Coordinates of C-alpha atoms in Angstrom, one line a residue:
X1 CA -17.7 11.1 7.9
X2 CA -21.2 10.9 6.6
X3 CA -21.0 14.5 5.4
X4 CA -17.7 13.8 3.8
X5 CA -19.2 10.7 2.0
X6 CA -22.1 12.7 0.7
X7 CA -19.9 15.5 -0.7
X8 CA -17.2 13.2 -2.2
X9 CA -17.9 10.5 -4.8
X10 CA -17.6 7.1 -3.4
X11 CA -18.9 3.9 -5.1
X12 CA -18.5 0.2 -4.4
X13 CA -19.4 -2.2 -7.1
X14 CA -18.2 -5.5 -8.6
X15 CA -18.6 -4.6 -12.2
X16 CA -19.0 -7.0 -15.1
X17 CA -16.6 -8.3 -17.7
X18 CA -16.9 -8.0 -21.4
X19 CA -17.8 -4.3 -21.6
X20 CA -16.4 -2.0 -24.3
X21 CA -14.5 0.9 -23.0
X22 CA -13.7 4.0 -25.2
X23 CA -9.9 4.5 -25.3
X24 CA -8.5 7.7 -23.9
X25 CA -11.8 8.8 -22.4
X26 CA -10.1 10.3 -19.4
X27 CA -8.0 12.6 -21.5
X28 CA -10.8 15.2 -21.5
X29 CA -10.7 17.7 -18.7
X30 CA -12.8 16.6 -15.7
X31 CA -14.7 19.9 -15.8
X32 CA -16.4 22.0 -13.1
X33 CA -13.0 22.7 -11.5
X34 CA -13.0 19.1 -10.1
X35 CA -10.0 16.8 -10.1
X36 CA -11.6 13.3 -10.2
X37 CA -9.5 10.3 -9.0
X38 CA -10.4 6.6 -9.2
X39 CA -9.4 3.8 -6.9
X40 CA -9.8 0.0 -7.0
X41 CA -9.1 -1.7 -3.8
X42 CA -10.4 -4.4 -1.5
X43 CA -13.1 -3.0 0.8
X44 CA -14.2 -6.6 1.6
X45 CA -12.3 -9.8 1.9
X46 CA -8.9 -10.6 3.3
X47 CA -7.5 -7.1 2.8
X48 CA -10.7 -5.1 3.2
X49 CA -9.7 -3.4 6.5
X50 CA -6.5 -2.0 4.9
X51 CA -8.4 -0.7 1.9
X52 CA -11.0 1.0 4.0
X53 CA -8.5 2.6 6.3
X54 CA -6.5 4.0 3.5
X55 CA -9.6 5.2 1.6
X56 CA -11.2 6.9 4.6
X57 CA -8.1 8.8 5.5
X58 CA -7.6 10.0 2.0
X59 CA -11.3 11.0 1.7
X60 CA -11.1 12.9 4.9
X61 CA -8.0 14.9 3.8
X62 CA -9.7 15.7 0.4
X63 CA -12.7 16.9 2.4
X64 CA -10.5 19.2 4.5
X65 CA -8.7 20.6 1.4
X66 CA -12.0 21.2 -0.3
X67 CA -13.3 23.1 2.7
X68 CA -10.2 25.4 2.3
X69 CA -10.8 26.1 -1.4
X70 CA -9.4 23.0 -3.0
X71 CA -5.9 22.1 -4.3
X72 CA -4.5 24.4 -7.0
X73 CA -8.0 25.7 -7.7
X74 CA -9.6 22.3 -8.0
X75 CA -12.0 20.4 -5.7
X76 CA -10.9 16.8 -5.1
X77 CA -13.1 13.8 -5.6
X78 CA -12.4 10.1 -5.2
X79 CA -14.4 7.2 -6.6
X80 CA -13.6 3.9 -4.9
X81 CA -14.7 0.6 -6.4
X82 CA -14.5 -2.6 -4.3
X83 CA -12.6 -5.4 -6.0
X84 CA -12.6 -7.7 -3.1
X85 CA -9.0 -8.7 -3.9
X86 CA -10.2 -10.3 -7.2
X87 CA -7.9 -9.5 -10.1
X88 CA -10.7 -9.7 -12.7
X89 CA -12.8 -7.2 -10.8
X90 CA -9.9 -4.9 -10.4
X91 CA -9.3 -4.9 -14.2
X92 CA -13.0 -4.1 -14.8
X93 CA -13.0 -1.4 -12.1
X94 CA -10.0 0.3 -13.6
X95 CA -11.7 0.5 -17.0
X96 CA -14.9 1.8 -15.4
X97 CA -13.1 4.5 -13.5
X98 CA -12.0 6.2 -16.7
X99 CA -14.9 5.3 -19.0
X100 CA -17.8 5.9 -16.6
X101 CA -16.5 8.0 -13.7
X102 CA -14.1 10.2 -15.7
X103 CA -11.1 9.7 -13.5
X104 CA -8.1 11.9 -14.4
X105 CA -5.9 9.6 -12.4
X106 CA -5.8 6.3 -10.5
X107 CA -5.0 6.7 -6.8
X108 CA -4.3 4.3 -4.0
X109 CA -4.9 1.0 -5.8
X110 CA -4.1 -1.9 -3.4
X111 CA -3.3 -5.6 -3.9
X112 CA -0.9 -7.3 -6.3
X113 CA -3.5 -8.0 -9.0
X114 CA -5.1 -4.6 -8.7
X115 CA -1.8 -2.8 -9.0
X116 CA -0.4 -5.0 -11.9
X117 CA -3.6 -4.7 -14.0
X118 CA -4.4 -1.2 -12.9
X119 CA -1.0 0.0 -14.1
X120 CA -1.6 -1.5 -17.5
X121 CA -5.1 0.0 -17.8
X122 CA -3.6 3.4 -16.7
X123 CA -1.0 3.2 -19.4
X124 CA -3.5 2.2 -22.0
X125 CA -6.0 5.0 -21.0
X126 CA -3.3 7.6 -20.6
X127 CA -3.8 8.4 -16.9
X128 CA -1.3 8.6 -14.1
X129 CA -1.1 5.8 -11.5
X130 CA -0.6 7.5 -8.1
X131 CA 0.4 6.2 -4.7
X132 CA -0.4 2.5 -5.1
X133 CA -0.2 0.5 -1.9
X134 CA 2.4 -1.8 -3.2
X135 CA 6.1 -2.8 -2.9
X136 CA 6.2 -4.4 -6.3
X137 CA 9.3 -3.9 -8.3
X138 CA 7.5 -4.0 -11.6
X139 CA 6.0 -0.6 -10.8
X140 CA 9.4 0.9 -10.2
X141 CA 10.9 0.8 -13.6
X142 CA 12.1 4.1 -15.1
X143 CA 10.1 3.6 -18.2
X144 CA 6.8 3.6 -16.2
X145 CA 6.4 7.3 -16.7
X146 CA 2.8 7.3 -15.6
X147 CA 3.6 5.7 -12.1
X148 CA 4.1 7.9 -9.0
X149 CA 4.9 5.9 -5.8
X150 CA 5.0 7.2 -2.3
X151 CA 6.3 4.2 -0.5
X152 CA 9.4 2.0 -0.4
X153 CA 9.7 -1.3 -2.2
X154 CA 9.4 -4.9 -0.9
X155 CA 13.1 -5.2 -1.9
X156 CA 13.8 -2.3 0.6
X157 CA 11.8 -4.0 3.3
X158 CA 13.4 -7.4 2.9
X159 CA 16.8 -5.8 2.9
X160 CA 16.0 -4.0 6.2
X161 CA 14.6 -7.1 7.8
X162 CA 17.7 -9.2 6.8
X163 CA 20.0 -6.4 8.1
X164 CA 18.2 -6.5 11.4
X165 CA 18.2 -10.3 11.7
X166 CA 21.9 -10.4 10.9
X167 CA 22.7 -7.7 13.4
X168 CA 21.1 -9.8 16.2
X169 CA 23.1 -12.9 15.2
X170 CA 20.3 -14.7 13.3
X171 CA 21.8 -16.8 10.5
X172 CA 18.8 -19.1 9.5
X173 CA 15.8 -17.4 8.0
X174 CA 12.7 -18.6 6.2
X175 CA 10.1 -16.9 4.0
X176 CA 6.4 -17.5 3.4
X177 CA 5.2 -15.9 0.2
X178 CA 2.2 -15.9 -2.1
X179 CA 2.5 -17.7 -5.4
X180 CA 1.9 -14.9 -7.8
X181 CA 4.0 -12.1 -9.4
X182 CA 4.5 -9.9 -6.3
X183 CA 5.3 -13.0 -4.3
X184 CA 7.9 -14.1 -6.8
X185 CA 9.6 -10.7 -6.6
X186 CA 9.7 -11.0 -2.8
X187 CA 11.1 -14.5 -3.1
X188 CA 13.9 -13.3 -5.4
X189 CA 14.6 -10.2 -3.2
X190 CA 14.8 -12.6 -0.2
X191 CA 17.3 -14.9 -2.0
X192 CA 19.5 -11.9 -3.0
X193 CA 19.5 -10.4 0.5
X194 CA 20.2 -13.8 2.1
X195 CA 23.2 -14.3 -0.2
X196 CA 24.5 -10.8 0.4
X197 CA 24.2 -11.3 4.2
X198 CA 25.9 -14.8 3.8
X199 CA 23.1 -16.5 5.9
X200 CA 23.9 -20.0 6.9
X201 CA 20.6 -21.2 5.5
X202 CA 17.5 -19.7 3.9
X203 CA 14.3 -21.5 2.9
X204 CA 11.1 -20.4 1.3
X205 CA 7.6 -21.9 0.8
X206 CA 4.4 -20.5 -0.7
X207 CA 0.6 -20.5 -0.6
X208 CA -1.7 -20.1 -3.5
X209 CA -2.8 -16.7 -4.5
X210 CA -5.6 -15.5 -2.1
X211 CA -5.5 -18.8 -0.2
X212 CA -5.1 -19.2 3.6
X213 CA -4.2 -22.9 3.2
X214 CA -0.8 -23.2 4.9
X215 CA -0.8 -27.0 5.5
X216 CA 2.0 -27.7 3.0
X217 CA 4.1 -24.6 3.9
X218 CA 4.3 -25.2 7.6
X219 CA 6.3 -28.4 7.6
X220 CA 8.6 -27.2 4.8
X221 CA 9.6 -24.1 6.7
X222 CA 9.7 -25.4 10.3
X223 CA 11.7 -28.5 9.3
X224 CA 14.6 -26.2 8.3
X225 CA 14.6 -24.9 11.9
X226 CA 14.9 -21.2 10.9
X227 CA 15.5 -18.7 13.7
X228 CA 13.1 -16.3 12.1
X229 CA 10.4 -16.5 9.4
X230 CA 9.4 -13.6 7.2
X231 CA 5.6 -13.5 6.4
X232 CA 4.8 -12.1 3.0
X233 CA 1.6 -13.8 2.0
X234 CA -1.9 -12.3 2.4
X235 CA -3.0 -11.5 6.0
X236 CA -5.2 -14.5 6.5
X237 CA -2.5 -16.9 5.2
X238 CA 0.1 -15.2 7.4
X239 CA -2.1 -15.4 10.5
X240 CA -2.9 -19.0 9.7
X241 CA 0.8 -19.8 9.4
X242 CA 1.6 -18.3 12.8
X243 CA -1.1 -20.3 14.5
X244 CA -0.1 -23.6 12.7
X245 CA 3.6 -23.1 13.2
X246 CA 3.2 -22.3 16.9
X247 CA 0.9 -25.4 17.3
X248 CA 3.6 -27.5 15.6
X249 CA 6.1 -26.3 18.2
X250 CA 8.0 -23.6 16.2
X251 CA 9.6 -21.2 18.7
X252 CA 11.4 -18.8 16.4
X253 CA 10.6 -15.2 15.6
X254 CA 8.3 -13.7 12.9
X255 CA 8.8 -10.7 10.7
X256 CA 6.3 -9.3 8.2
X257 CA 6.4 -7.0 5.2
X258 CA 4.2 -3.9 5.4
X259 CA 1.6 -5.1 2.9
X260 CA 0.6 -8.0 5.2
X261 CA -1.1 -5.3 7.3
X262 CA 0.3 -5.3 10.8
X263 CA -3.0 -4.2 12.5
X264 CA -5.0 -6.8 10.5
X265 CA -2.5 -9.5 11.6
X266 CA -2.8 -8.3 15.2
X267 CA -6.6 -8.4 15.1
X268 CA -6.6 -11.9 13.7
X269 CA -3.9 -13.3 16.1
X270 CA -4.5 -11.5 19.3
X271 CA -1.9 -12.6 21.9
X272 CA -0.2 -14.8 19.3
X273 CA 1.0 -11.6 17.6
X274 CA 3.2 -10.6 20.5
X275 CA 6.8 -10.3 19.5
X276 CA 6.1 -10.2 15.7
X277 CA 8.2 -7.5 14.0
X278 CA 6.4 -5.6 11.2
X279 CA 8.1 -3.5 8.6
X280 CA 6.5 -0.1 8.1
X281 CA 6.9 2.3 5.2
X282 CA 5.4 5.3 6.8
X283 CA 6.3 7.0 10.1
X284 CA 5.0 5.7 13.4
X285 CA 1.5 7.2 13.8
X286 CA 1.2 7.3 17.6
X287 CA 2.9 9.1 20.4
X288 CA 3.5 12.4 18.7
X289 CA 7.2 11.8 18.5
X290 CA 7.5 13.5 15.1
X291 CA 5.9 16.5 13.5
X292 CA 4.1 14.4 10.9
X293 CA 2.7 12.1 13.6
X294 CA 1.4 15.1 15.7
X295 CA -0.2 16.6 12.6
X296 CA -1.7 13.2 11.7
X297 CA -3.1 12.6 15.2
X298 CA -4.7 16.1 15.1
X299 CA -6.2 15.3 11.7
X300 CA -7.5 12.0 13.0
X301 CA -9.2 13.7 15.9
X302 CA -10.8 16.3 13.7
X303 CA -11.9 13.8 11.1
X304 CA -12.9 10.9 13.4
X305 CA -10.3 8.7 11.7
X306 CA -8.7 5.8 13.6
X307 CA -4.9 6.3 13.5
X308 CA -2.9 3.4 12.2
X309 CA -0.3 2.7 9.5
X310 CA -2.8 2.2 6.7
X311 CA -4.7 5.4 7.5
X312 CA -1.3 7.2 7.8
X313 CA -0.4 6.1 4.3
X314 CA -3.7 7.3 2.9
X315 CA -3.3 10.6 4.6
X316 CA 0.2 11.1 3.4
X317 CA -0.6 10.0 -0.2
X318 CA -3.5 12.4 -0.4
X319 CA -1.5 15.3 1.2
X320 CA 1.4 14.7 -1.1
X321 CA -0.9 14.8 -4.2
X322 CA -2.7 18.0 -3.1
X323 CA 0.5 19.7 -2.3
X324 CA 1.7 18.9 -5.8
X325 CA -1.4 20.5 -7.3
X326 CA -1.2 23.5 -5.1
X327 CA 2.4 24.2 -6.3
X328 CA 1.7 23.4 -10.0
X329 CA -1.7 25.3 -10.2
X330 CA -2.7 23.4 -13.4
X331 CA -5.1 25.1 -15.8
X332 CA -7.2 22.0 -16.5
X333 CA -8.1 18.8 -14.6
X334 CA -6.5 16.5 -17.1
X335 CA -4.4 13.4 -16.7
X336 CA -1.4 15.2 -18.3
X337 CA -1.7 18.1 -15.9
X338 CA -2.0 15.8 -12.9
X339 CA 1.1 13.8 -14.0
X340 CA 3.1 17.0 -14.7
X341 CA 2.3 18.3 -11.2
X342 CA 3.7 15.2 -9.6
X343 CA 6.7 14.8 -12.0
X344 CA 7.8 18.4 -11.3
X345 CA 7.2 18.2 -7.6
X346 CA 10.4 19.4 -5.8
X347 CA 11.7 17.6 -2.7
X348 CA 9.5 18.5 0.3
X349 CA 9.3 17.8 4.0
X350 CA 5.8 16.6 4.9
X351 CA 5.7 17.4 8.5
X352 CA 9.4 16.9 8.7
X353 CA 9.2 13.6 6.7
X354 CA 11.3 13.9 3.5
X355 CA 9.7 13.1 0.1
X356 CA 11.7 13.4 -3.0
X357 CA 10.3 11.9 -6.2
X358 CA 12.9 10.0 -8.3
X359 CA 12.2 9.2 -11.9
X360 CA 14.7 6.3 -11.6
X361 CA 12.6 4.5 -9.1
X362 CA 9.3 6.3 -9.7
X363 CA 9.1 6.7 -5.9
X364 CA 9.3 9.5 -3.4
X365 CA 10.5 7.5 -0.4
X366 CA 12.6 4.4 0.5
X367 CA 11.8 4.7 4.2
X368 CA 11.5 1.4 6.1
X369 CA 11.2 1.1 9.9
X370 CA 10.7 -2.0 12.0
X371 CA 8.1 -2.1 14.7
X372 CA 7.2 -4.9 17.1
X373 CA 3.9 -6.0 18.8
X374 CA 4.2 -5.6 22.6
X375 CA 2.6 -7.7 25.4
X376 CA -0.1 -5.0 25.5
X377 CA -0.9 -5.8 21.8
X378 CA 0.4 -2.4 20.7
X379 CA 3.0 -1.5 18.2
X380 CA 6.4 -0.3 19.5
X381 CA 9.2 1.3 17.6

């Protein structure tokens, strides 16, 4: 990993507000046969583990590709700036990535604020916004011609969870969400799915953005006596809610959306995580039950990467991008060439996992699978 980090660009900085950024700076070719990508994500704070896992796997894949001559004739570089989950830092980072680091595209942004603001900066700067770690609907509008998503939406995840609860006879479901734009989308998706499933009752409550204070939410949700509660707040708030709800005597089940970070939740809760069902938007990374998981596990062994869902997503996103460049063979490392390579990417099987980019949803996959935490504190399908 140290060799990889020396050979690939990787920065972590907070940045400062109020700087002037030249418009369209990233429209120039990157030069030196290098395709430079920029990422703003939380490497520290509540979602730091997820950001690090995604980044490390993507970097390791780019290192492997570079050792084999690059992708479409270009070496891959990734500059990562730590935003700590702070929206203002994410905005500054996005501007720095084009103006200072010369990114031809944004890659793997994570967190509602980083993705919302990052998409706007990408649009203003004329660079593609690639594989954000987000289920936000606002990214999935057909008019967002610069957005290229790998994963399913939160709407897809909520629908799958409600289908599962309904199939097991559950008719009363609650939702914990974060009071910000992504959380509002999840709340609305939950209401729609609950209506479609004709649930007997559905109730929702929120926590403030970035907060782990669940004191007000616990009585609101538990008083309704739901048979299951969906966790869709940040990992710390979701873990705090489970602890407080169990202490208050709640005995129902818990489900989470993928962006809560199943492994992070497990690490925070320990034995209290047993039985929690976690929605996943990438294939199960362990056990070698599929071609993609066997390839991923071999890659992790060679690259000293810890296999989990976040690193699987980083690996798949990086692999999807380099495959697009290999097929397109662009002449220059420009934002337009990068976007064109992804837009024209035909449907492929990535280790048997189908990816077919749709301009209607701006996404290559709608895959959602539910996993559960076992008594051994492992994920099971």
